[in-house]
Short mmCIF file of C-alpha atoms and ligand atoms in Angstrom, two decimals:
data_model
loop_
_atom_site.label_atom_id
_atom_site.label_comp_id
_atom_site.label_asym_id
_atom_site.label_seq_id
_atom_site.Cartn_x
_atom_site.Cartn_y
_atom_site.Cartn_z
CA UNK A 511 -0.04 0.04 0.26
CA UNK A 512 1.35 3.52 -0.90
CA UNK A 513 0.72 6.77 0.58
CA UNK A 514 0.34 10.49 -0.88
CA UNK A 515 -0.66 13.47 -0.51
CA UNK A 516 -4.49 14.79 -1.21
CA UNK A 517 -2.07 18.38 -3.32
CA UNK A 518 -0.58 15.49 -5.46
CA UNK A 519 3.33 16.89 -4.31
CA UNK A 520 4.83 13.86 -2.79
CA UNK A 521 6.14 10.52 -4.44
CA UNK A 522 4.73 7.62 -2.97
CA UNK A 523 5.31 6.72 0.35
CA UNK A 524 4.97 3.90 2.06
CA UNK A 525 2.68 2.93 5.41
CA UNK A 526 6.01 4.03 8.30
CA UNK A 527 6.95 6.59 6.35
CA UNK A 528 3.37 8.08 5.86
CA UNK A 529 2.84 7.73 9.78
CA UNK A 530 6.22 9.11 11.09
CA UNK A 531 5.52 11.90 8.58
CA UNK A 532 1.91 12.89 9.90
CA UNK A 533 1.21 16.17 7.61
CA UNK A 534 2.36 15.54 4.33
CA UNK A 535 5.93 17.68 2.83
CA UNK A 536 3.68 20.08 0.66
CA UNK A 537 0.81 20.94 3.17
CA UNK A 538 -1.56 18.58 2.28
CA UNK A 539 -2.92 15.40 4.19
CA UNK A 540 -1.58 11.90 3.94
CA UNK A 541 -4.44 9.16 2.31
CA UNK A 542 -3.81 5.65 0.73
CA UNK A 543 -3.44 5.59 -2.85
CA UNK A 544 -6.60 3.33 -3.16
CA UNK A 545 -9.19 1.93 -0.84
CA UNK A 546 -8.88 -1.83 -0.29
CA UNK A 547 -12.33 -3.43 -0.86
CA UNK A 548 -13.86 -6.13 0.66
CA UNK A 549 -16.52 -8.56 -0.68
CA UNK A 550 -18.34 -10.19 0.94
CA UNK A 551 -17.49 -13.19 2.37
CA UNK A 552 -14.46 -11.47 4.44
CA UNK A 553 -17.28 -9.06 5.76
CA UNK A 554 -19.48 -12.08 7.12
CA UNK A 555 -15.91 -13.68 8.08
CA UNK A 556 -15.41 -11.03 10.39
CA UNK A 557 -18.36 -10.59 12.27
CA UNK A 558 -17.85 -12.59 15.22
CA UNK A 559 -14.62 -11.84 15.17
CA UNK A 560 -12.76 -9.84 18.91
CA UNK A 561 -12.31 -6.27 18.58
CA UNK A 562 -8.57 -6.93 18.54
CA UNK A 563 -8.29 -9.65 15.62
CA UNK A 564 -10.46 -6.87 13.37
CA UNK A 565 -8.16 -4.27 13.95
CA UNK A 566 -5.44 -6.81 13.16
CA UNK A 567 -7.20 -7.60 10.28
CA UNK A 568 -8.69 -4.06 9.05
CA UNK A 569 -5.52 -2.51 9.42
CA UNK A 570 -3.11 -5.54 6.95
CA UNK A 571 -5.30 -3.87 4.76
CA UNK A 572 -3.18 -1.45 4.48
CA UNK A 573 -0.21 -1.83 6.28
CA UNK A 574 0.69 -4.67 3.80
CA UNK A 575 3.94 -6.81 4.88
CA UNK A 576 5.82 -3.26 6.09
CA UNK A 577 5.46 -4.94 9.97
CA UNK A 578 5.37 -8.63 10.02
CA UNK A 579 1.82 -9.85 11.39
CA UNK A 580 2.75 -11.28 14.80
CA UNK A 581 4.80 -8.12 15.23
CA UNK A 582 1.36 -5.72 14.57
CA UNK A 583 -0.85 -8.58 16.35
CA UNK A 584 1.29 -7.88 19.70
CA UNK A 585 1.01 -4.59 18.99
CA UNK A 586 -2.78 -4.40 18.96
CA UNK A 587 -3.31 -6.49 21.68
CA UNK A 588 -0.94 -4.13 24.04
CA UNK A 589 -2.56 -0.99 22.50
CA UNK A 590 -5.55 -2.43 24.17
CA UNK A 591 -4.55 -3.91 26.96
CA UNK A 592 -5.79 -1.09 28.78
CA UNK A 593 -9.03 -0.13 28.14
CA UNK A 594 -11.28 -1.93 31.25
CA UNK A 595 -14.27 -2.97 29.22
CA UNK A 596 -13.02 -7.15 27.70
CA UNK A 597 -14.88 -5.58 23.92
CA UNK A 598 -13.02 -2.36 23.91
CA UNK A 599 -15.81 -0.99 22.34
CA UNK A 600 -19.02 -2.46 23.64
CA UNK A 601 -22.39 -1.73 21.92
CA UNK A 602 -25.03 -1.06 24.62
CA UNK A 603 -28.47 -0.79 24.81
CA UNK A 604 -30.73 2.21 25.75
CA UNK A 605 -34.15 2.29 25.94
CA UNK A 606 -33.99 1.74 22.29
CA UNK A 607 -31.29 3.57 21.18
CA UNK A 608 -27.78 1.37 20.41
CA UNK A 609 -24.71 3.36 21.71
CA UNK A 610 -21.08 2.42 21.11
CA UNK A 611 -19.37 3.38 24.03
CA UNK A 612 -15.73 4.31 23.08
CA UNK A 613 -14.43 5.66 26.63
CA UNK A 614 -13.75 2.30 28.52
CA UNK A 615 -9.62 3.24 27.81
CA UNK A 616 -7.34 4.83 30.12
CA UNK A 617 -8.02 8.49 29.42
CA UNK A 618 -12.01 8.11 28.95
CA UNK A 619 -12.57 9.06 25.73
CA UNK A 620 -12.29 8.16 22.19
CA UNK A 621 -9.32 9.43 21.33
CA UNK A 622 -7.43 6.44 23.24
CA UNK A 623 -8.71 3.99 20.62
CA UNK A 624 -6.63 5.50 17.79
CA UNK A 625 -3.63 7.41 20.61
CA UNK A 626 -3.12 4.01 22.47
CA UNK A 627 -2.01 2.30 19.01
CA UNK A 628 -0.26 5.65 17.71
CA UNK A 629 1.89 5.25 20.86
CA UNK A 630 2.73 1.47 20.60
CA UNK A 631 2.61 2.49 16.29
CA UNK A 632 5.87 5.52 16.66
CA UNK A 633 8.02 3.31 19.59
CA UNK A 634 7.55 -0.13 17.31
CA UNK A 635 9.29 2.11 14.04
CA UNK A 636 11.40 4.15 16.14
CA UNK A 637 13.04 1.21 17.49
CA UNK A 638 13.40 0.04 14.07
CA UNK A 639 14.45 2.85 12.59
CA UNK A 640 17.02 3.15 15.51
CA UNK A 641 15.75 7.29 16.25
CA UNK A 642 14.05 9.03 18.54
CA UNK A 643 10.53 11.29 18.67
CA UNK A 644 9.90 14.96 20.64
CA UNK A 645 5.78 15.06 20.92
CA UNK A 646 4.95 19.22 21.40
CA UNK A 647 1.39 20.13 21.60
CA UNK A 648 -1.01 22.22 23.44
CA UNK A 649 -4.40 21.35 24.23
CA UNK A 650 -7.25 22.69 25.65
CA UNK A 651 -8.17 20.06 27.15
CA UNK A 652 -9.08 16.15 25.93
CA UNK A 653 -5.95 15.46 23.55
CA UNK A 654 -2.96 16.44 25.41
CA UNK A 655 -3.99 13.50 28.05
CA UNK A 656 -4.91 10.77 25.91
CA UNK A 657 -1.44 11.35 24.02
CA UNK A 658 0.38 11.02 27.02
CA UNK A 659 -0.80 8.40 27.66
CA UNK A 660 -0.11 7.17 24.71
CA UNK A 661 3.43 7.41 24.83
CA UNK A 662 3.98 7.49 28.31
CA UNK A 663 7.25 5.01 29.92
CA UNK A 664 8.40 5.19 26.42
CA UNK A 665 12.21 5.43 25.73
CA UNK A 666 12.69 6.60 22.27
CA UNK A 667 9.26 9.30 22.99
CA UNK A 668 9.14 12.53 25.20
CA UNK A 669 5.77 14.62 24.70
CA UNK A 670 5.20 18.42 26.30
CA UNK A 671 1.79 19.22 25.79
CA UNK A 672 0.92 22.57 26.83
CA UNK A 673 -2.18 23.93 28.93
CA UNK A 674 -3.44 26.99 29.10
CA UNK A 675 -2.91 27.56 33.04
CA UNK A 676 -5.95 27.43 35.40
CA UNK A 677 -8.37 27.32 31.86
CA UNK A 678 -8.75 23.49 31.74
CA UNK A 679 -11.18 21.61 33.97
CA UNK A 680 -9.47 20.46 37.06
CA UNK A 681 -9.87 16.21 36.42
CA UNK A 682 -8.65 17.17 33.19
CA UNK A 683 -5.49 19.16 34.41
CA UNK A 684 -4.74 15.91 37.14
CA UNK A 685 -5.55 14.25 34.00
CA UNK A 686 -2.22 15.16 32.11
CA UNK A 687 -0.24 16.43 35.23
CA UNK A 688 -0.80 13.41 37.01
CA UNK A 689 1.10 11.31 34.64
CA UNK A 690 5.08 10.93 36.47
CA UNK A 691 6.74 9.55 33.69
CA UNK A 692 10.23 11.18 33.27
CA UNK A 693 8.86 10.97 29.34
CA UNK A 694 6.86 13.43 30.34
CA UNK A 695 6.49 16.87 30.48
CA UNK A 696 3.12 18.95 31.76
CA UNK A 697 3.94 23.00 30.92
CA UNK A 698 0.89 25.24 32.15
CA UNK A 699 1.03 28.26 29.71
CA UNK A 700 0.04 32.09 31.76
CA UNK A 701 -2.25 32.60 29.39
CA UNK A 702 -5.32 31.26 26.82
CA UNK A 703 -5.12 27.89 24.74
CA UNK A 704 -4.77 30.36 21.48
CA UNK A 705 -1.11 32.03 23.07
CA UNK A 706 -0.22 28.37 23.67
CA UNK A 707 -1.93 27.09 20.45
CA UNK A 708 0.19 29.95 18.86
CA UNK A 709 3.49 28.78 20.80
CA UNK A 710 3.97 25.69 19.30
CA UNK A 711 2.90 27.28 16.20
CA UNK A 712 5.92 29.34 15.89
CA UNK A 713 8.71 26.33 17.07
CA UNK A 714 6.95 24.47 14.39
CA UNK A 715 7.51 26.67 12.05
CA UNK A 716 11.24 27.09 13.42
CA UNK A 717 12.56 24.86 11.49
CA UNK A 718 16.70 24.76 12.23
CA UNK A 719 15.36 24.17 15.67
CA UNK A 720 12.08 21.65 14.60
CA UNK A 721 14.62 19.55 12.92
CA UNK A 722 17.59 19.53 15.49
CA UNK A 723 15.23 18.59 17.83
CA UNK A 724 12.99 16.06 15.73
CA UNK A 725 10.06 17.84 17.10
CA UNK A 726 6.74 15.78 15.86
CA UNK A 727 3.24 15.98 16.31
CA UNK A 728 0.10 14.25 17.20
CA UNK A 729 -2.55 16.11 15.79
CA UNK A 730 -5.13 14.46 13.89
CA UNK A 731 -4.69 14.37 10.52
CA UNK A 732 -2.45 11.25 10.85
CA UNK A 733 -3.80 8.83 8.95
CA UNK A 734 -2.85 6.14 11.56
CA UNK A 735 -5.36 7.89 13.76
CA UNK A 736 -7.99 7.33 11.31
CA UNK A 737 -6.83 3.92 10.17
CA UNK A 738 -7.79 2.93 14.14
CA UNK A 739 -11.31 4.77 13.66
CA UNK A 740 -13.01 2.29 11.36
CA UNK A 741 -11.92 -0.35 13.85
CA UNK A 742 -14.76 -0.02 15.57
CA UNK A 743 -17.27 0.85 12.70
CA UNK A 744 -16.42 -2.75 11.97
CA UNK A 745 -17.15 -3.86 15.38
CA UNK A 746 -20.60 -2.66 15.83
CA UNK A 747 -21.61 -3.70 12.51
CA UNK A 748 -20.46 -7.15 13.05
CA UNK A 749 -22.07 -7.31 17.08
CA UNK A 750 -25.12 -5.30 15.06
CA UNK A 751 -25.62 -7.96 11.92
CA UNK A 752 -23.88 -11.03 13.16
CA UNK A 753 -22.48 -10.51 9.28
CA UNK A 754 -25.62 -10.97 7.82
CA UNK A 755 -23.91 -8.48 4.44
CA UNK A 756 -27.92 -7.26 3.37
CA UNK A 757 -28.30 -5.09 6.99
CA UNK A 758 -27.55 -1.90 6.78
CA UNK A 759 -26.27 0.64 9.12
CA UNK A 760 -26.31 3.70 10.50
CA UNK A 761 -23.95 6.03 12.47
CA UNK A 762 -24.70 9.17 13.84
CA UNK A 763 -21.52 10.95 14.93
CA UNK A 764 -19.90 13.97 17.27
CA UNK A 765 -17.78 15.66 15.19
CA UNK A 766 -14.76 18.78 15.31
CA UNK A 767 -11.98 18.04 13.34
CA UNK A 768 -13.67 15.49 10.81
CA UNK A 769 -11.81 12.72 12.00
CA UNK A 770 -14.16 9.76 13.34
CA UNK A 771 -16.87 10.71 11.51
CA UNK A 772 -14.15 10.22 8.12
CA UNK A 773 -13.46 6.74 9.52
CA UNK A 774 -16.95 5.76 9.08
CA UNK A 775 -16.98 7.49 5.36
CA UNK A 776 -13.11 5.42 4.92
CA UNK A 777 -15.34 2.45 6.09
CA UNK A 778 -18.23 2.74 3.98
CA UNK A 779 -16.21 2.81 1.02
CA UNK A 780 -13.89 -0.77 1.93
CA UNK A 781 -17.92 -2.13 1.78
CA UNK A 782 -18.92 -2.08 5.43
CA UNK A 783 -22.50 -1.56 4.80
CA UNK A 784 -23.64 1.74 6.14
CA UNK A 785 -26.98 2.93 5.22
CA UNK A 786 -26.71 6.87 6.52
CA UNK A 787 -23.24 8.90 8.47
CA UNK A 788 -25.09 11.09 10.39
CA UNK A 789 -22.26 14.62 11.38
CA UNK A 790 -23.50 15.65 14.30
CA UNK A 791 -21.98 19.36 15.22
CA UNK A 792 -22.16 21.69 18.15
CA UNK A 793 -23.03 25.73 17.77
CA UNK A 794 -19.46 25.75 15.16
CA UNK A 795 -21.34 24.69 12.19
CA UNK A 796 -18.91 24.78 10.11
CA UNK A 797 -19.50 21.22 8.52
CA UNK A 798 -23.76 21.68 9.11
CA UNK A 799 -23.51 23.99 6.79
CA UNK A 800 -21.53 22.31 3.95
CA UNK A 801 -23.74 19.31 3.71
CA UNK A 802 -26.77 21.95 3.17
CA UNK A 803 -25.43 25.02 0.95
CA UNK A 804 -21.83 23.27 -0.58
CA UNK A 805 -20.10 25.79 0.76
CA UNK A 806 -17.64 25.41 3.43
CA UNK A 807 -16.54 29.36 4.88
CA UNK A 808 -15.13 30.19 8.14
CA UNK A 809 -17.97 31.31 10.51
CA UNK A 810 -17.10 34.47 12.98
CA UNK A 811 -15.38 33.15 15.81
CA UNK A 812 -14.99 29.88 17.61
CA UNK A 813 -17.46 29.58 19.76
CA UNK A 814 -17.27 27.85 24.01
CA UNK A 815 -19.38 25.25 24.17
CA UNK A 816 -20.45 22.86 26.20
CA UNK A 817 -19.36 20.21 24.09
CA UNK A 818 -15.37 21.35 23.67
CA UNK A 819 -13.58 19.45 22.45
CA UNK A 820 -16.05 20.10 19.60
CA UNK A 821 -15.31 23.90 20.15
CA UNK A 822 -13.30 24.09 16.40
CA UNK A 823 -13.41 26.65 13.83
CA UNK A 824 -11.61 25.08 10.41
CA UNK A 825 -11.83 20.93 10.60
CA UNK A 826 -8.15 19.75 10.12
CA UNK A 827 -9.69 16.23 8.12
CA UNK A 828 -12.36 17.96 5.12
CA UNK A 829 -9.37 18.05 2.95
CA UNK A 830 -9.35 14.13 2.71
CA UNK A 831 -12.84 14.18 1.90
CA UNK A 832 -12.58 17.31 -0.48
CA UNK A 833 -10.26 14.98 -2.62
CA UNK A 834 -12.57 11.99 -2.66
CA UNK A 835 -15.55 14.36 -2.95
CA UNK A 836 -13.51 15.30 -6.11
CA UNK A 837 -12.21 11.43 -7.10
CA UNK A 838 -8.48 12.21 -6.40
CA UNK A 839 -8.34 15.21 -8.44
CA UNK A 840 -5.45 16.95 -6.33
CA UNK A 841 -5.26 19.66 -8.45
CA UNK A 842 -8.70 20.93 -8.53
CA UNK A 843 -8.19 20.34 -4.22
CA UNK A 844 -5.80 22.52 -4.47
CA UNK A 845 -7.52 25.44 -6.57
CA UNK A 846 -10.58 24.45 -3.90
CA UNK A 847 -7.87 25.15 -1.26
CA UNK A 848 -6.70 28.50 -2.14
CA UNK A 849 -10.25 29.75 -2.44
CA UNK A 850 -10.18 29.29 1.26
CA UNK A 851 -7.37 30.36 2.17
CA UNK A 852 -7.95 33.84 -0.04
CA UNK A 853 -11.18 34.23 0.84
CA UNK A 854 -12.43 31.86 3.99
CA UNK A 855 -14.98 29.97 2.22
CA UNK A 856 -15.32 27.48 -0.75
CA UNK A 857 -18.17 26.18 -3.08
CA UNK A 858 -18.13 22.39 -4.76
CA UNK A 859 -20.08 22.48 -7.51
CA UNK A 860 -23.89 21.16 -8.04
CA UNK A 861 -22.93 17.49 -8.74
CA UNK A 862 -20.88 17.79 -5.83
CA UNK A 863 -22.62 18.85 -3.75
CA UNK A 864 -25.24 16.32 -4.31
CA UNK A 865 -23.12 13.60 -3.84
CA UNK A 866 -21.69 14.95 -0.40
CA UNK A 867 -25.42 15.16 0.91
CA UNK A 868 -26.14 11.35 -0.17
CA UNK A 869 -22.70 10.34 1.40
CA UNK A 870 -23.54 12.33 5.08
CA UNK A 871 -26.80 13.82 6.72
CA UNK A 872 -25.33 16.53 9.77
CA UNK A 873 -27.16 18.32 12.55
CA UNK A 874 -26.15 21.62 14.49
CA UNK A 875 -27.13 21.15 17.60
CA UNK A 876 -27.38 23.96 20.36
CA UNK A 877 -26.75 24.13 24.16
CA UNK A 878 -30.25 23.96 24.97
CA UNK A 879 -31.01 20.99 23.47
CA UNK A 880 -27.94 19.32 24.30
CA UNK A 881 -28.78 19.77 27.75
CA UNK A 882 -32.60 18.50 26.84
CA UNK A 883 -31.30 15.25 25.66
CA UNK A 884 -29.34 14.11 28.65
CA UNK A 885 -32.01 14.89 30.42
CA UNK A 886 -34.56 13.12 28.56
CA UNK A 887 -32.43 10.06 28.01
CA UNK A 888 -31.51 9.92 32.25
CA UNK A 889 -35.28 10.57 32.71
CA UNK A 890 -36.52 7.69 30.53
CA UNK A 891 -33.51 5.48 30.65
CA UNK A 892 -30.85 6.47 33.46
CA UNK A 893 -28.17 6.68 31.79
CA UNK A 894 -26.19 9.17 31.36
CA UNK A 895 -24.56 10.33 28.33
CA UNK A 896 -22.10 13.42 28.33
CA UNK A 897 -22.64 16.54 26.09
CA UNK A 898 -20.44 15.10 23.16
CA UNK A 899 -22.35 12.08 22.69
CA UNK A 900 -25.81 13.97 23.58
CA UNK A 901 -24.89 16.06 20.62
CA UNK A 902 -24.91 12.94 18.60
CA UNK A 903 -27.70 10.94 19.89
CA UNK A 904 -29.78 14.30 19.33
CA UNK A 905 -28.21 15.21 15.93
CA UNK A 906 -30.00 11.23 15.44
CA UNK A 907 -33.66 12.17 16.66
CA UNK A 908 -35.90 11.11 13.53
CA UNK A 909 -33.21 8.16 13.20
CA UNK A 910 -33.91 5.28 16.36
CA UNK A 911 -32.04 2.75 15.08
CA UNK A 912 -28.86 4.22 14.19
CA UNK A 913 -25.76 4.05 16.58
CA UNK A 914 -24.43 6.82 18.54
CA UNK A 915 -21.54 6.88 19.28
CA UNK A 916 -20.32 7.96 22.56
CA UNK A 917 -16.98 9.63 22.80
CA UNK A 918 -16.42 10.52 26.13
CA UNK A 919 -17.35 9.27 29.34
CA UNK A 920 -19.78 11.48 31.20
CA UNK A 921 -17.78 11.91 34.38
CA UNK A 922 -15.81 14.01 32.19
CA UNK A 923 -17.57 16.60 32.54
CA UNK A 924 -19.58 16.71 35.46
CA UNK A 925 -19.87 21.21 34.59
CA UNK A 926 -22.61 20.45 31.91
CA UNK A 927 -24.14 16.83 33.42
CA UNK A 928 -25.11 18.92 36.47
CA UNK A 929 -26.52 21.35 34.84
CA UNK A 930 -29.15 19.24 32.48
CA UNK A 931 -29.60 16.62 35.76
CA UNK A 932 -28.65 18.14 39.10
CA UNK A 933 -25.69 15.14 40.23
CA UNK A 934 -23.46 13.62 38.45
CA UNK A 935 -22.01 10.74 36.61
CA UNK A 936 -20.40 8.39 38.99
CA UNK A 937 -17.01 7.92 38.34
CA UNK A 938 -15.41 5.75 35.99
CA UNK A 939 -11.88 3.61 37.74
CA UNK A 940 -9.62 5.77 35.04
CA UNK A 941 -10.74 8.75 37.09
CA UNK A 942 -10.86 7.86 40.59
CA UNK A 943 -8.56 9.01 43.15
CA UNK A 944 -6.87 11.01 40.61
CA UNK A 945 -6.84 14.62 43.45
CA UNK A 946 -4.76 12.81 45.72
CA UNK A 947 -2.11 11.64 43.47
CA UNK A 948 1.24 13.29 42.85
CA UNK A 949 0.89 15.84 40.09
CA UNK A 950 3.96 17.22 38.19
CA UNK A 951 4.18 20.55 36.28
CA UNK A 952 5.93 23.37 34.93
CA UNK A 953 5.06 26.45 34.63
CA UNK A 954 5.60 29.10 32.40
CA UNK A 955 5.44 32.64 30.42
CA UNK A 956 2.70 32.49 27.44
CA UNK A 957 6.16 33.12 25.03
CA UNK A 958 7.57 31.17 22.75
CA UNK A 959 11.36 31.88 23.89
CA UNK A 960 10.50 30.62 27.27
CA UNK A 961 9.05 27.34 26.50
CA UNK A 962 11.98 26.81 23.52
CA UNK A 963 14.34 27.44 26.46
CA UNK A 964 12.82 25.01 28.91
CA UNK A 965 12.80 22.61 25.89
CA UNK A 966 16.41 22.88 25.10
CA UNK A 967 17.20 22.38 28.81
CA UNK A 968 15.18 19.42 29.43
CA UNK A 969 16.34 17.54 25.99
CA UNK A 970 20.00 18.68 26.19
CA UNK A 971 20.18 16.69 29.41
CA UNK A 972 17.61 14.00 28.93
CA UNK A 973 19.11 13.11 25.01
CA UNK A 974 22.75 13.22 25.10
CA UNK A 975 24.01 9.83 24.38
C1 PLP B 754 -12.51 14.67 19.63
C2 PLP B 754 -13.58 14.85 20.38
C3 PLP B 754 -14.55 14.29 19.67
C4 PLP B 754 -14.76 14.87 18.21
O1 PLP B 754 -13.97 13.76 17.24
P1 PLP B 754 -13.40 14.34 15.91
O2 PLP B 754 -12.68 13.37 15.23
O3 PLP B 754 -12.37 15.71 15.55
O4 PLP B 754 -14.54 15.57 14.70
C5 PLP B 754 -15.97 14.42 19.73
N1 PLP B 754 -16.08 14.11 21.45
C6 PLP B 754 -14.70 14.11 22.03
C7 PLP B 754 -15.66 13.73 23.42
C8 PLP B 754 -13.93 14.44 21.19
O5 PLP B 754 -12.52 14.08 22.03
#
């Protein structure tokens, strides 16, 4: 399997190189040169597999012989051993609704499914090449802890995560700062999330620094993350259909950067019998507006909502869909992105817009509707939805048979849950005892020079042979 850029500016590369590259060097996103398509026999045979075995089969299609099967199998087993549910991503029934629970990983959010595997992939590939990687990132809450748990304790990887001091929830802060492994560096910057993000951007743009210190990112554009997110679509279909390939299922997906729902689109292109895919957004509705109008246009600002992991202005995986929507026409993708860069909007043709409407449904859900859904589900069933999951459930209100992806445990978003139902969700094992544990974190001015100095001081000592 080879990987190419959505913008056509790189020579085809293999899977390992695509994982290490992350963002394509021409600024585009990496995609496989071809999407593998399964025949119905194969699908039927896979329907009864356990999650890990299914993950092995699906990922082999994209990795080929670049990783020996026994190694890949061990890597996958390791990645999902830290999940607290034996099924990894179980499908549960809540009233008449099916929910695909993706929050049984070590940080209680769906990002663990991809980041546990990505951390192990990085480690495996670095071991093979004899390299090291220094991950630098900024977080407003969820991604930071999932990334930290993905790489903690790994000898060839160090991770530096910036968070805005005092501006992430106490649980989210503790999830990061209680990880005491020596390769984990939490940095609280005295500023906002935007300040932290800007610092990371400045340091990545300092190309000499970036290459000398082998800085890498773990953002949601890494192809390996998309791949890992297809596993649970296959798994859920298998549980529901029992292998009956005539049985199609629909999914509703709480959406921010478009990684999760894009994985569903990919699974469908691979032949998984998916009927409808619902893009569920909060008030930050650029994707929902695109599906309804064919115009992808920046909103006025990023709104802070009760589902903060979906508070995005630009969906970073959308470019992958643009590429497939235009049948891999890279020149056209470049032209559309150029429009977007200059004017903050792009428009696809009427024909492509129709195709997009056949691919996805989309609904934007407000905060009051989110609260109302948490309350209604709780009153009817006793089940507590996290606010992101509630957005997905509300968006699928007219599709009772759609499986809703539960992207976080409700206890991570206690304030919203209390607002909806007057009580908190009980803490899952992953979040218990956090407040009593020892923490480690440095505090720095919100200036790139301060963070750069900290990295130099730390890596200067740690990386000396
Ligand atoms: C990241 C995240 C999302 C959005 O997923 P995307 O792949 O960015 O669309 C939804 N819910 C939760 C809880 C998340 O952490």
